[in-house]
PDB file of C-alpha atoms and ligand atoms in Angstrom:
ATOM      1  CA  UNK A 177      11.119 -11.116  -1.424  1.00 81.00           C
ATOM      2  CA  UNK A 178      11.728 -11.867   2.264  1.00 92.00           C
ATOM      3  CA  UNK A 179      10.264  -9.193   4.528  1.00 97.00           C
ATOM      4  CA  UNK A 180      11.548  -8.265   7.979  1.00 97.00           C
ATOM      5  CA  UNK A 181       9.322  -5.409   9.098  1.00 98.00           C
ATOM      6  CA  UNK A 182       6.004  -6.491   7.619  1.00 98.00           C
ATOM      7  CA  UNK A 183       4.061  -9.732   7.177  1.00 98.00           C
ATOM      8  CA  UNK A 184       2.535 -10.308   3.759  1.00 98.00           C
ATOM      9  CA  UNK A 185      -0.324 -12.749   3.226  1.00 98.00           C
ATOM     10  CA  UNK A 186      -3.305 -13.301   0.994  1.00 98.00           C
ATOM     11  CA  UNK A 187      -6.867 -14.226   1.857  1.00 98.00           C
ATOM     12  CA  UNK A 188      -8.692 -15.153  -1.337  1.00 98.00           C
ATOM     13  CA  UNK A 189      -8.458 -12.097  -3.581  1.00 98.00           C
ATOM     14  CA  UNK A 190      -7.341  -9.817  -0.721  1.00 98.00           C
ATOM     15  CA  UNK A 191      -3.710  -8.940  -0.013  1.00 98.00           C
ATOM     16  CA  UNK A 192      -2.932  -8.376   3.665  1.00 98.00           C
ATOM     17  CA  UNK A 193       0.050  -6.356   4.863  1.00 98.00           C
ATOM     18  CA  UNK A 194       0.692  -6.358   8.617  1.00 98.00           C
ATOM     19  CA  UNK A 195       3.206  -3.920  10.073  1.00 98.00           C
ATOM     20  CA  UNK A 196       5.525  -5.993  12.214  1.00 98.00           C
ATOM     21  CA  UNK A 197       8.003  -4.130  14.429  1.00 98.00           C
ATOM     22  CA  UNK A 198       6.377  -5.075  17.743  1.00 97.00           C
ATOM     23  CA  UNK A 199       9.271  -3.873  19.932  1.00 97.00           C
ATOM     24  CA  UNK A 200       9.007  -0.370  18.477  1.00 98.00           C
ATOM     25  CA  UNK A 201       5.186  -0.279  18.285  1.00 98.00           C
ATOM     26  CA  UNK A 202       5.489  -0.483  14.480  1.00 98.00           C
ATOM     27  CA  UNK A 203       7.413   2.790  14.229  1.00 98.00           C
ATOM     28  CA  UNK A 204       7.871   3.579  10.562  1.00 98.00           C
ATOM     29  CA  UNK A 205      11.461   3.662   9.320  1.00 98.00           C
ATOM     30  CA  UNK A 206      13.115   3.484   5.904  1.00 97.00           C
ATOM     31  CA  UNK A 207      13.047  -0.312   5.916  1.00 98.00           C
ATOM     32  CA  UNK A 208       9.295  -0.370   6.585  1.00 98.00           C
ATOM     33  CA  UNK A 209       8.794   2.126   3.762  1.00 98.00           C
ATOM     34  CA  UNK A 210      10.861   0.032   1.346  1.00 98.00           C
ATOM     35  CA  UNK A 211       9.075  -3.205   2.232  1.00 98.00           C
ATOM     36  CA  UNK A 212       5.589  -1.673   2.356  1.00 98.00           C
ATOM     37  CA  UNK A 213       6.079  -0.196  -1.108  1.00 98.00           C
ATOM     38  CA  UNK A 214       7.421  -3.468  -2.492  1.00 98.00           C
ATOM     39  CA  UNK A 215       4.521  -5.489  -1.052  1.00 98.00           C
ATOM     40  CA  UNK A 216       1.772  -3.053  -2.021  1.00 98.00           C
ATOM     41  CA  UNK A 217       3.150  -2.604  -5.536  1.00 98.00           C
ATOM     42  CA  UNK A 218       3.379  -6.406  -5.928  1.00 98.00           C
ATOM     43  CA  UNK A 219      -0.281  -6.755  -4.896  1.00 98.00           C
ATOM     44  CA  UNK A 220      -1.172  -3.897  -7.255  1.00 98.00           C
ATOM     45  CA  UNK A 221       0.419  -5.779 -10.144  1.00 98.00           C
ATOM     46  CA  UNK A 222      -1.075  -9.170  -9.208  1.00 98.00           C
ATOM     47  CA  UNK A 223      -4.198  -9.909 -11.289  1.00 97.00           C
ATOM     48  CA  UNK A 224      -5.431 -12.337  -8.609  1.00 97.00           C
ATOM     49  CA  UNK A 225      -5.677  -9.535  -6.019  1.00 98.00           C
ATOM     50  CA  UNK A 226      -8.578  -7.067  -5.951  1.00 98.00           C
ATOM     51  CA  UNK A 227      -8.036  -5.130  -2.715  1.00 98.00           C
ATOM     52  CA  UNK A 228      -5.470  -4.691   0.054  1.00 98.00           C
ATOM     53  CA  UNK A 229      -5.782  -4.484   3.842  1.00 99.00           C
ATOM     54  CA  UNK A 230      -3.062  -2.693   5.805  1.00 99.00           C
ATOM     55  CA  UNK A 231      -3.023  -3.370   9.530  1.00 98.00           C
ATOM     56  CA  UNK A 232      -0.798  -3.382  12.606  1.00 98.00           C
ATOM     57  CA  UNK A 233      -0.949  -5.029  16.009  1.00 98.00           C
ATOM     58  CA  UNK A 234      -3.529  -4.966  18.779  1.00 98.00           C
ATOM     59  CA  UNK A 235      -1.500  -2.314  20.633  1.00 98.00           C
ATOM     60  CA  UNK A 236      -0.393  -0.165  17.725  1.00 98.00           C
ATOM     61  CA  UNK A 237      -1.191   0.328  14.077  1.00 98.00           C
ATOM     62  CA  UNK A 238       1.961   2.470  14.168  1.00 98.00           C
ATOM     63  CA  UNK A 239       3.188   4.797  16.927  1.00 98.00           C
ATOM     64  CA  UNK A 240       4.678   7.169  14.382  1.00 98.00           C
ATOM     65  CA  UNK A 241       7.701   7.722  12.244  1.00 98.00           C
ATOM     66  CA  UNK A 242      10.781   6.258  13.893  1.00 98.00           C
ATOM     67  CA  UNK A 243      11.992   9.009  16.207  1.00 98.00           C
ATOM     68  CA  UNK A 244      15.322   7.260  16.760  1.00 97.00           C
ATOM     69  CA  UNK A 245      15.999   7.178  13.019  1.00 96.00           C
ATOM     70  CA  UNK A 246      15.279  10.903  12.695  1.00 97.00           C
ATOM     71  CA  UNK A 247      16.668  12.410  15.861  1.00 97.00           C
ATOM     72  CA  UNK A 248      20.277  13.079  14.792  1.00 98.00           C
ATOM     73  CA  UNK A 249      19.514  14.235  11.262  1.00 98.00           C
ATOM     74  CA  UNK A 250      20.321  17.784  10.226  1.00 98.00           C
ATOM     75  CA  UNK A 251      18.300  20.140   8.080  1.00 98.00           C
ATOM     76  CA  UNK A 252      20.590  19.423   5.122  1.00 98.00           C
ATOM     77  CA  UNK A 253      20.147  15.644   5.570  1.00 97.00           C
ATOM     78  CA  UNK A 254      16.368  16.003   5.626  1.00 98.00           C
ATOM     79  CA  UNK A 255      16.314  18.370   2.674  1.00 98.00           C
ATOM     80  CA  UNK A 256      18.716  16.413   0.456  1.00 98.00           C
ATOM     81  CA  UNK A 257      16.981  13.101   1.239  1.00 97.00           C
ATOM     82  CA  UNK A 258      13.614  14.823   0.750  1.00 97.00           C
ATOM     83  CA  UNK A 259      12.735  12.862   3.879  1.00 97.00           C
ATOM     84  CA  UNK A 260       9.239  11.310   3.886  1.00 97.00           C
ATOM     85  CA  UNK A 261       8.650  12.022   0.182  1.00 97.00           C
ATOM     86  CA  UNK A 262       8.881   8.278  -0.523  1.00 97.00           C
ATOM     87  CA  UNK A 263       5.619   7.665   1.348  1.00 98.00           C
ATOM     88  CA  UNK A 264       3.655   9.411  -1.397  1.00 97.00           C
ATOM     89  CA  UNK A 265       4.354   6.378  -3.615  1.00 98.00           C
ATOM     90  CA  UNK A 266       2.042   4.391  -1.338  1.00 98.00           C
ATOM     91  CA  UNK A 267      -0.845   6.662  -2.334  1.00 97.00           C
ATOM     92  CA  UNK A 268      -0.225   5.750  -5.983  1.00 97.00           C
ATOM     93  CA  UNK A 269      -1.312   2.135  -5.409  1.00 98.00           C
ATOM     94  CA  UNK A 270      -4.313   1.854  -7.731  1.00 98.00           C
ATOM     95  CA  UNK A 271      -6.243  -0.923  -6.010  1.00 98.00           C
ATOM     96  CA  UNK A 272      -8.249   0.019  -2.922  1.00 98.00           C
ATOM     97  CA  UNK A 273      -6.357  -0.100   0.362  1.00 98.00           C
ATOM     98  CA  UNK A 274      -8.299  -0.407   3.620  1.00 99.00           C
ATOM     99  CA  UNK A 275      -6.538   0.669   6.813  1.00 99.00           C
ATOM    100  CA  UNK A 276      -7.543  -1.605   9.715  1.00 99.00           C
ATOM    101  CA  UNK A 277      -6.463   0.330  12.791  1.00 99.00           C
ATOM    102  CA  UNK A 278      -6.293  -0.902  16.394  1.00 98.00           C
ATOM    103  CA  UNK A 279      -4.407   0.843  19.200  1.00 98.00           C
ATOM    104  CA  UNK A 280      -2.087   3.765  18.537  1.00 98.00           C
ATOM    105  CA  UNK A 281      -2.068   5.481  15.143  1.00 99.00           C
ATOM    106  CA  UNK A 282       0.141   8.428  15.981  1.00 98.00           C
ATOM    107  CA  UNK A 283       2.137  10.884  13.910  1.00 98.00           C
ATOM    108  CA  UNK A 284       3.294   9.034  10.802  1.00 98.00           C
ATOM    109  CA  UNK A 285       1.023   6.150  11.866  1.00 98.00           C
ATOM    110  CA  UNK A 286      -2.035   8.386  11.664  1.00 98.00           C
ATOM    111  CA  UNK A 287      -0.703   9.826   8.411  1.00 98.00           C
ATOM    112  CA  UNK A 288      -0.187   6.346   6.915  1.00 98.00           C
ATOM    113  CA  UNK A 289      -3.718   5.355   7.945  1.00 98.00           C
ATOM    114  CA  UNK A 290      -4.998   8.484   6.172  1.00 98.00           C
ATOM    115  CA  UNK A 291      -3.135   7.460   2.993  1.00 98.00           C
ATOM    116  CA  UNK A 292      -5.403   4.389   2.879  1.00 98.00           C
ATOM    117  CA  UNK A 293      -8.661   4.722   0.937  1.00 98.00           C
ATOM    118  CA  UNK A 294     -10.705   4.306   4.075  1.00 98.00           C
ATOM    119  CA  UNK A 295     -10.129   3.347   7.667  1.00 98.00           C
ATOM    120  CA  UNK A 296     -11.974   0.775   9.719  1.00 99.00           C
ATOM    121  CA  UNK A 297     -11.110   1.332  13.371  1.00 99.00           C
ATOM    122  CA  UNK A 298     -11.198  -0.985  16.359  1.00 99.00           C
ATOM    123  CA  UNK A 299     -12.863   0.500  19.435  1.00 98.00           C
ATOM    124  CA  UNK A 300      -9.336   0.611  20.930  1.00 98.00           C
ATOM    125  CA  UNK A 301      -7.947   2.898  18.213  1.00 98.00           C
ATOM    126  CA  UNK A 302      -6.327   6.204  19.177  1.00 98.00           C
ATOM    127  CA  UNK A 303      -5.384   8.739  16.539  1.00 98.00           C
ATOM    128  CA  UNK A 304      -3.075  11.676  17.050  1.00 98.00           C
ATOM    129  CA  UNK A 305      -0.494  14.025  15.582  1.00 98.00           C
ATOM    130  CA  UNK A 306       1.822  14.465  18.567  1.00 98.00           C
ATOM    131  CA  UNK A 307       4.808  15.787  16.576  1.00 98.00           C
ATOM    132  CA  UNK A 308       4.461  19.202  18.215  1.00 98.00           C
ATOM    133  CA  UNK A 309       5.404  17.591  21.540  1.00 98.00           C
ATOM    134  CA  UNK A 310       8.722  16.578  19.916  1.00 98.00           C
ATOM    135  CA  UNK A 311       9.394  20.129  18.771  1.00 98.00           C
ATOM    136  CA  UNK A 312       8.354  19.512  15.173  1.00 98.00           C
ATOM    137  CA  UNK A 313       5.157  19.160  13.123  1.00 98.00           C
ATOM    138  CA  UNK A 314       3.514  16.515  10.908  1.00 98.00           C
ATOM    139  CA  UNK A 315       5.632  15.709   7.844  1.00 98.00           C
ATOM    140  CA  UNK A 316       3.891  12.773   6.157  1.00 98.00           C
ATOM    141  CA  UNK A 317       0.721  14.678   5.255  1.00 98.00           C
ATOM    142  CA  UNK A 318      -0.982  15.180   8.630  1.00 98.00           C
ATOM    143  CA  UNK A 319      -1.450  18.939   8.448  1.00 98.00           C
ATOM    144  CA  UNK A 320      -3.072  18.549   5.028  1.00 98.00           C
ATOM    145  CA  UNK A 321      -4.961  15.231   5.067  1.00 98.00           C
ATOM    146  CA  UNK A 322      -6.216  15.493   8.664  1.00 98.00           C
ATOM    147  CA  UNK A 323      -7.591  18.948   7.914  1.00 98.00           C
ATOM    148  CA  UNK A 324      -9.461  17.623   4.881  1.00 97.00           C
ATOM    149  CA  UNK A 325     -10.871  14.734   6.933  1.00 97.00           C
ATOM    150  CA  UNK A 326     -11.920  16.479  10.145  1.00 98.00           C
ATOM    151  CA  UNK A 327     -11.930  20.202   9.308  1.00 98.00           C
ATOM    152  CA  UNK A 328      -9.709  23.060  10.416  1.00 98.00           C
ATOM    153  CA  UNK A 329     -10.785  23.386  14.044  1.00 98.00           C
ATOM    154  CA  UNK A 330     -10.217  19.772  15.030  1.00 98.00           C
ATOM    155  CA  UNK A 331      -7.057  19.465  12.917  1.00 98.00           C
ATOM    156  CA  UNK A 332      -5.608  22.575  14.606  1.00 98.00           C
ATOM    157  CA  UNK A 333      -6.565  21.168  18.024  1.00 98.00           C
ATOM    158  CA  UNK A 334      -4.879  17.826  17.271  1.00 98.00           C
ATOM    159  CA  UNK A 335      -1.749  19.245  15.615  1.00 98.00           C
ATOM    160  CA  UNK A 336      -1.218  22.084  18.107  1.00 98.00           C
ATOM    161  CA  UNK A 337      -1.926  20.209  21.360  1.00 98.00           C
ATOM    162  CA  UNK A 338      -0.865  16.733  20.256  1.00 98.00           C
ATOM    163  CA  UNK A 339      -3.912  15.241  21.954  1.00 98.00           C
ATOM    164  CA  UNK A 340      -5.263  11.861  20.890  1.00 98.00           C
ATOM    165  CA  UNK A 341      -8.710  11.200  19.458  1.00 98.00           C
ATOM    166  CA  UNK A 342     -10.453   7.959  20.404  1.00 98.00           C
ATOM    167  CA  UNK A 343     -12.292   5.761  17.916  1.00 98.00           C
ATOM    168  CA  UNK A 344     -15.732   7.209  18.676  1.00 98.00           C
ATOM    169  CA  UNK A 345     -14.529  10.773  18.098  1.00 98.00           C
ATOM    170  CA  UNK A 346     -12.692   9.658  14.946  1.00 98.00           C
ATOM    171  CA  UNK A 347     -15.921   8.188  13.569  1.00 98.00           C
ATOM    172  CA  UNK A 348     -17.971  11.274  14.524  1.00 98.00           C
ATOM    173  CA  UNK A 349     -15.380  13.477  12.821  1.00 98.00           C
ATOM    174  CA  UNK A 350     -15.279  11.536   9.573  1.00 98.00           C
ATOM    175  CA  UNK A 351     -11.726  10.260   9.998  1.00 98.00           C
ATOM    176  CA  UNK A 352     -12.821   6.617   9.974  1.00 98.00           C
ATOM    177  CA  UNK A 353     -15.662   4.976   8.110  1.00 98.00           C
ATOM    178  CA  UNK A 354     -16.737   2.703  10.973  1.00 98.00           C
ATOM    179  CA  UNK A 355     -15.760   1.387  14.386  1.00 98.00           C
ATOM    180  CA  UNK A 356     -15.913  -2.296  15.271  1.00 98.00           C
ATOM    181  CA  UNK A 357     -15.026  -4.329  18.373  1.00 98.00           C
ATOM    182  CA  UNK A 358     -11.265  -4.948  18.457  1.00 98.00           C
ATOM    183  CA  UNK A 359     -11.682  -8.706  18.160  1.00 98.00           C
ATOM    184  CA  UNK A 360     -13.594  -8.300  14.912  1.00 98.00           C
ATOM    185  CA  UNK A 361     -11.333  -5.735  13.235  1.00 98.00           C
ATOM    186  CA  UNK A 362      -9.482  -7.955  10.777  1.00 98.00           C
ATOM    187  CA  UNK A 363     -12.607  -9.966   9.889  1.00 98.00           C
ATOM    188  CA  UNK A 364     -14.564  -6.779   9.178  1.00 98.00           C
ATOM    189  CA  UNK A 365     -11.746  -5.299   7.103  1.00 98.00           C
ATOM    190  CA  UNK A 366     -11.361  -8.557   5.178  1.00 98.00           C
ATOM    191  CA  UNK A 367     -15.118  -8.719   4.576  1.00 98.00           C
ATOM    192  CA  UNK A 368     -15.120  -5.195   3.135  1.00 98.00           C
ATOM    193  CA  UNK A 369     -12.011  -5.918   1.050  1.00 98.00           C
ATOM    194  CA  UNK A 370     -13.446  -9.220  -0.227  1.00 98.00           C
ATOM    195  CA  UNK A 371     -16.637  -7.426  -1.282  1.00 98.00           C
ATOM    196  CA  UNK A 372     -14.582  -4.873  -3.235  1.00 98.00           C
ATOM    197  CA  UNK A 373     -12.420  -7.647  -4.725  1.00 98.00           C
ATOM    198  CA  UNK A 374     -15.544  -9.434  -5.982  1.00 98.00           C
ATOM    199  CA  UNK A 375     -16.528  -6.422  -8.110  1.00 98.00           C
ATOM    200  CA  UNK A 376     -15.258  -5.250 -11.491  1.00 98.00           C
ATOM    201  CA  UNK A 377     -11.604  -4.265 -10.987  1.00 98.00           C
ATOM    202  CA  UNK A 378     -11.553  -1.533 -13.673  1.00 98.00           C
ATOM    203  CA  UNK A 379     -14.782  -0.042 -12.268  1.00 98.00           C
ATOM    204  CA  UNK A 380     -13.328  -0.144  -8.756  1.00 98.00           C
ATOM    205  CA  UNK A 381     -10.059   1.539  -9.783  1.00 98.00           C
ATOM    206  CA  UNK A 382     -11.870   4.214 -11.797  1.00 98.00           C
ATOM    207  CA  UNK A 383     -14.138   4.903  -8.817  1.00 98.00           C
ATOM    208  CA  UNK A 384     -11.144   5.268  -6.484  1.00 98.00           C
ATOM    209  CA  UNK A 385      -9.542   7.652  -8.964  1.00 98.00           C
ATOM    210  CA  UNK A 386     -12.706   9.754  -9.206  1.00 98.00           C
ATOM    211  CA  UNK A 387     -13.199  10.036  -5.432  1.00 98.00           C
ATOM    212  CA  UNK A 388      -9.530  10.983  -4.996  1.00 97.00           C
ATOM    213  CA  UNK A 389      -9.864  13.620  -7.722  1.00 97.00           C
ATOM    214  CA  UNK A 390     -12.381  15.444  -5.515  1.00 96.00           C
ATOM    215  CA  UNK A 391      -9.500  16.362  -3.193  1.00 92.00           C
ATOM    216  CA  UNK A 392      -7.379  17.799  -5.947  1.00 93.00           C
ATOM    217  CA  UNK A 393      -9.602  19.885  -8.176  1.00 96.00           C
ATOM    218  CA  UNK A 394     -12.538  22.262  -8.299  1.00 97.00           C
ATOM    219  CA  UNK A 395     -16.106  20.962  -8.051  1.00 97.00           C
ATOM    220  CA  UNK A 396     -16.883  21.710 -11.703  1.00 98.00           C
ATOM    221  CA  UNK A 397     -13.695  19.974 -12.934  1.00 98.00           C
ATOM    222  CA  UNK A 398     -14.371  17.071 -10.574  1.00 98.00           C
ATOM    223  CA  UNK A 399     -17.927  16.682 -11.851  1.00 98.00           C
ATOM    224  CA  UNK A 400     -16.720  16.776 -15.452  1.00 98.00           C
ATOM    225  CA  UNK A 401     -14.029  14.180 -14.632  1.00 98.00           C
ATOM    226  CA  UNK A 402     -16.644  11.954 -12.954  1.00 98.00           C
ATOM    227  CA  UNK A 403     -18.966  12.147 -15.969  1.00 98.00           C
ATOM    228  CA  UNK A 404     -16.192  11.376 -18.447  1.00 98.00           C
ATOM    229  CA  UNK A 405     -15.019   8.359 -16.425  1.00 98.00           C
ATOM    230  CA  UNK A 406     -18.633   7.234 -15.969  1.00 98.00           C
ATOM    231  CA  UNK A 407     -19.189   7.462 -19.738  1.00 98.00           C
ATOM    232  CA  UNK A 408     -16.016   5.451 -20.369  1.00 98.00           C
ATOM    233  CA  UNK A 409     -17.358   2.643 -18.204  1.00 98.00           C
ATOM    234  CA  UNK A 410     -19.847   1.853 -20.974  1.00 98.00           C
ATOM    235  CA  UNK A 411     -16.873   0.469 -22.898  1.00 98.00           C
ATOM    236  CA  UNK A 412     -16.445  -2.213 -20.197  1.00 98.00           C
ATOM    237  CA  UNK A 413     -17.738  -5.744 -20.680  1.00 98.00           C
ATOM    238  CA  UNK A 414     -18.345  -5.634 -16.922  1.00 98.00           C
ATOM    239  CA  UNK A 415     -20.891  -2.802 -17.344  1.00 98.00           C
ATOM    240  CA  UNK A 416     -22.862  -4.940 -19.795  1.00 98.00           C
ATOM    241  CA  UNK A 417     -22.576  -7.942 -17.476  1.00 98.00           C
ATOM    242  CA  UNK A 418     -23.481  -6.001 -14.302  1.00 98.00           C
ATOM    243  CA  UNK A 419     -26.592  -4.435 -15.791  1.00 98.00           C
ATOM    244  CA  UNK A 420     -27.665  -7.657 -17.579  1.00 98.00           C
ATOM    245  CA  UNK A 421     -27.256  -9.596 -14.328  1.00 98.00           C
ATOM    246  CA  UNK A 422     -29.493  -7.088 -12.534  1.00 98.00           C
ATOM    247  CA  UNK A 423     -32.192  -7.352 -15.223  1.00 98.00           C
ATOM    248  CA  UNK A 424     -31.988 -11.142 -15.259  1.00 98.00           C
ATOM    249  CA  UNK A 425     -32.087 -11.316 -11.434  1.00 98.00           C
ATOM    250  CA  UNK A 426     -28.807 -13.236 -11.150  1.00 98.00           C
ATOM    251  CA  UNK A 427     -25.357 -12.611  -9.693  1.00 97.00           C
ATOM    252  CA  UNK A 428     -22.921 -10.858 -12.060  1.00 98.00           C
ATOM    253  CA  UNK A 429     -19.865 -12.659 -13.343  1.00 98.00           C
ATOM    254  CA  UNK A 430     -17.306  -9.886 -13.727  1.00 98.00           C
ATOM    255  CA  UNK A 431     -14.300 -10.552 -15.944  1.00 97.00           C
ATOM    256  CA  UNK A 432     -12.359  -7.382 -15.104  1.00 96.00           C
ATOM    257  CA  UNK A 433     -12.578  -6.357 -18.749  1.00 97.00           C
TER     258      UNK A 433
HETATM  259  C1  LIG B1534       8.091  13.795  13.285  1.00 71.25           C
HETATM  260  C2  LIG B1534       7.114  13.325  12.315  1.00 71.25           C
HETATM  261  C3  LIG B1534       6.937  14.167  11.133  1.00 71.25           C
HETATM  262  C4  LIG B1534       6.400  12.206  12.472  1.00 71.25           C
HETATM  263  C5  LIG B1534       6.275  11.319  13.619  1.00 71.25           C
HETATM  264  O1  LIG B1534       5.553  10.383  13.496  1.00 71.25           O
HETATM  265  S1  LIG B1534       7.147  11.578  15.069  1.00 71.25           S
HETATM  266  C6  LIG B1534       6.507  10.312  16.142  1.00 71.25           C
HETATM  267  C7  LIG B1534       5.142  10.616  16.625  1.00 71.25           C
HETATM  268  N1  LIG B1534       4.772   9.628  17.637  1.00 71.25           N
HETATM  269  C8  LIG B1534       4.983   9.822  18.899  1.00 71.25           C
HETATM  270  O2  LIG B1534       5.477  10.840  19.363  1.00 71.25           O
HETATM  271  C9  LIG B1534       4.580   8.676  19.813  1.00 71.25           C
HETATM  272  C10 LIG B1534       5.809   8.095  20.485  1.00 71.25           C
HETATM  273  N2  LIG B1534       5.452   6.984  21.357  1.00 71.25           N
HETATM  274  C11 LIG B1534       4.846   7.150  22.531  1.00 71.25           C
HETATM  275  O3  LIG B1534       4.501   8.237  22.955  1.00 71.25           O
HETATM  276  C12 LIG B1534       4.614   5.922  23.339  1.00 71.25           C
HETATM  277  O4  LIG B1534       5.448   4.899  22.843  1.00 71.25           O
HETATM  278  C13 LIG B1534       3.148   5.409  23.298  1.00 71.25           C
HETATM  279  C14 LIG B1534       2.245   6.414  24.053  1.00 71.25           C
HETATM  280  C15 LIG B1534       2.648   5.240  21.873  1.00 71.25           C
HETATM  281  C16 LIG B1534       3.066   4.017  24.008  1.00 71.25           C
HETATM  282  O5  LIG B1534       3.631   4.123  25.308  1.00 71.25           O
HETATM  283  P1  LIG B1534       4.065   2.790  26.076  1.00 71.25           P
HETATM  284  O6  LIG B1534       4.565   3.233  27.394  1.00 71.25           O
HETATM  285  O7  LIG B1534       2.978   1.792  26.040  1.00 71.25           O
HETATM  286  O8  LIG B1534       5.263   2.168  25.219  1.00 71.25           O
HETATM  287  P2  LIG B1534       6.772   2.679  25.140  1.00 71.25           P
HETATM  288  O9  LIG B1534       7.562   1.992  26.190  1.00 71.25           O
HETATM  289  O10 LIG B1534       6.841   4.151  25.091  1.00 71.25           O
HETATM  290  O11 LIG B1534       7.193   2.158  23.687  1.00 71.25           O
HETATM  291  C17 LIG B1534       7.587   0.791  23.452  1.00 71.25           C
HETATM  292  C18 LIG B1534       8.816   0.843  22.552  1.00 71.25           C
HETATM  293  O12 LIG B1534       8.444   1.439  21.308  1.00 71.25           O
HETATM  294  C19 LIG B1534       9.326   2.525  21.053  1.00 71.25           C
HETATM  295  N3  LIG B1534       8.611   3.551  20.261  1.00 71.25           N
HETATM  296  C20 LIG B1534       7.365   3.959  20.413  1.00 71.25           C
HETATM  297  N4  LIG B1534       7.057   4.904  19.518  1.00 71.25           N
HETATM  298  C21 LIG B1534       8.154   5.087  18.790  1.00 71.25           C
HETATM  299  C22 LIG B1534       8.482   5.934  17.692  1.00 71.25           C
HETATM  300  N5  LIG B1534       7.575   6.773  17.134  1.00 71.25           N
HETATM  301  N6  LIG B1534       9.725   5.885  17.181  1.00 71.25           N
HETATM  302  C23 LIG B1534      10.654   5.028  17.661  1.00 71.25           C
HETATM  303  N7  LIG B1534      10.401   4.182  18.712  1.00 71.25           N
HETATM  304  C24 LIG B1534       9.167   4.233  19.243  1.00 71.25           C
HETATM  305  C25 LIG B1534       9.730   3.028  22.407  1.00 71.25           C
HETATM  306  O13 LIG B1534      10.907   3.798  22.331  1.00 71.25           O
HETATM  307  C26 LIG B1534       9.921   1.710  23.142  1.00 71.25           C
HETATM  308  O14 LIG B1534      11.136   1.107  22.770  1.00 71.25           O
HETATM  309  P3  LIG B1534      12.398   1.076  23.781  1.00 71.25           P
HETATM  310  O15 LIG B1534      11.876   0.471  25.046  1.00 71.25           O
HETATM  311  O16 LIG B1534      13.429   0.276  23.073  1.00 71.25           O
HETATM  312  O17 LIG B1534      12.796   2.523  23.955  1.00 71.25           O
END
């Protein structure tokens, strides 16, 4: 497939998707959604790929949902199209997705970054939910995911004032896993993704599923789910290989089985 709004590459076992609408600071429109889903689902289905990195430009990961695409829509348009619901499909990608964020991650850009499994931020990153300044509110998950990441007080502050959070505050608040110098962002994200891609793919996907379950269920159900998945891992050849390799003081040779 030829892409117009994203660049799709591979680096060893890592799939890289770069948002590429530089003139609009990577604003997210229907075309970006369509292409991002196609590329991420293709990587998900590709047995040679073990992890995905989603990134933007130096200036902007994404400055939000495309305001110009939305501005003339009516309530009925939005309701009948179930506008933004398509983005949830991105969260159903089973392989780990790392968001590598430099510059602006605003509105839908911040929300897309939060759909990734974790975020590595450049020291230039700025996160925000400025929708309130446009007379609306977050619609791609910001009021829900941001609150789970940073807690009610900070989420209210961000969503009600529209202020931006810099990378240091984002790290302190638990929104991002680490902050790196801007020039090292892609290398660091690729290093993390390559590490994940070198591990047992079924174990990695099961782990992602278990961590995500913690957001959707009670603690006791989550703990039971974790134990059941953990038990099931003893049916993997990779569990035998991983533990044998440790005992024999050698590197494991995972077969993804
Ligand atoms: C409504 C919901 C549910 C979700 C949303 O995401 S709404 C959008 C939320 N995001 C924003 O409100 C941020 C909008 N952008 C800005 O405030 C500024 O662009 C900036 C602070 C990020 C950067 O300012 P700067 O002066 O450096 O750059 P601009 O000249 O303003 O932008 C360059 C170019 O990009 C276009 N642009 C930027 N953001 C968007 C966007 N979200 N949608 C559509 N287009 C966007 C901007 O219009 C300009 O293009 P033109 O020169 O052709 O107008």
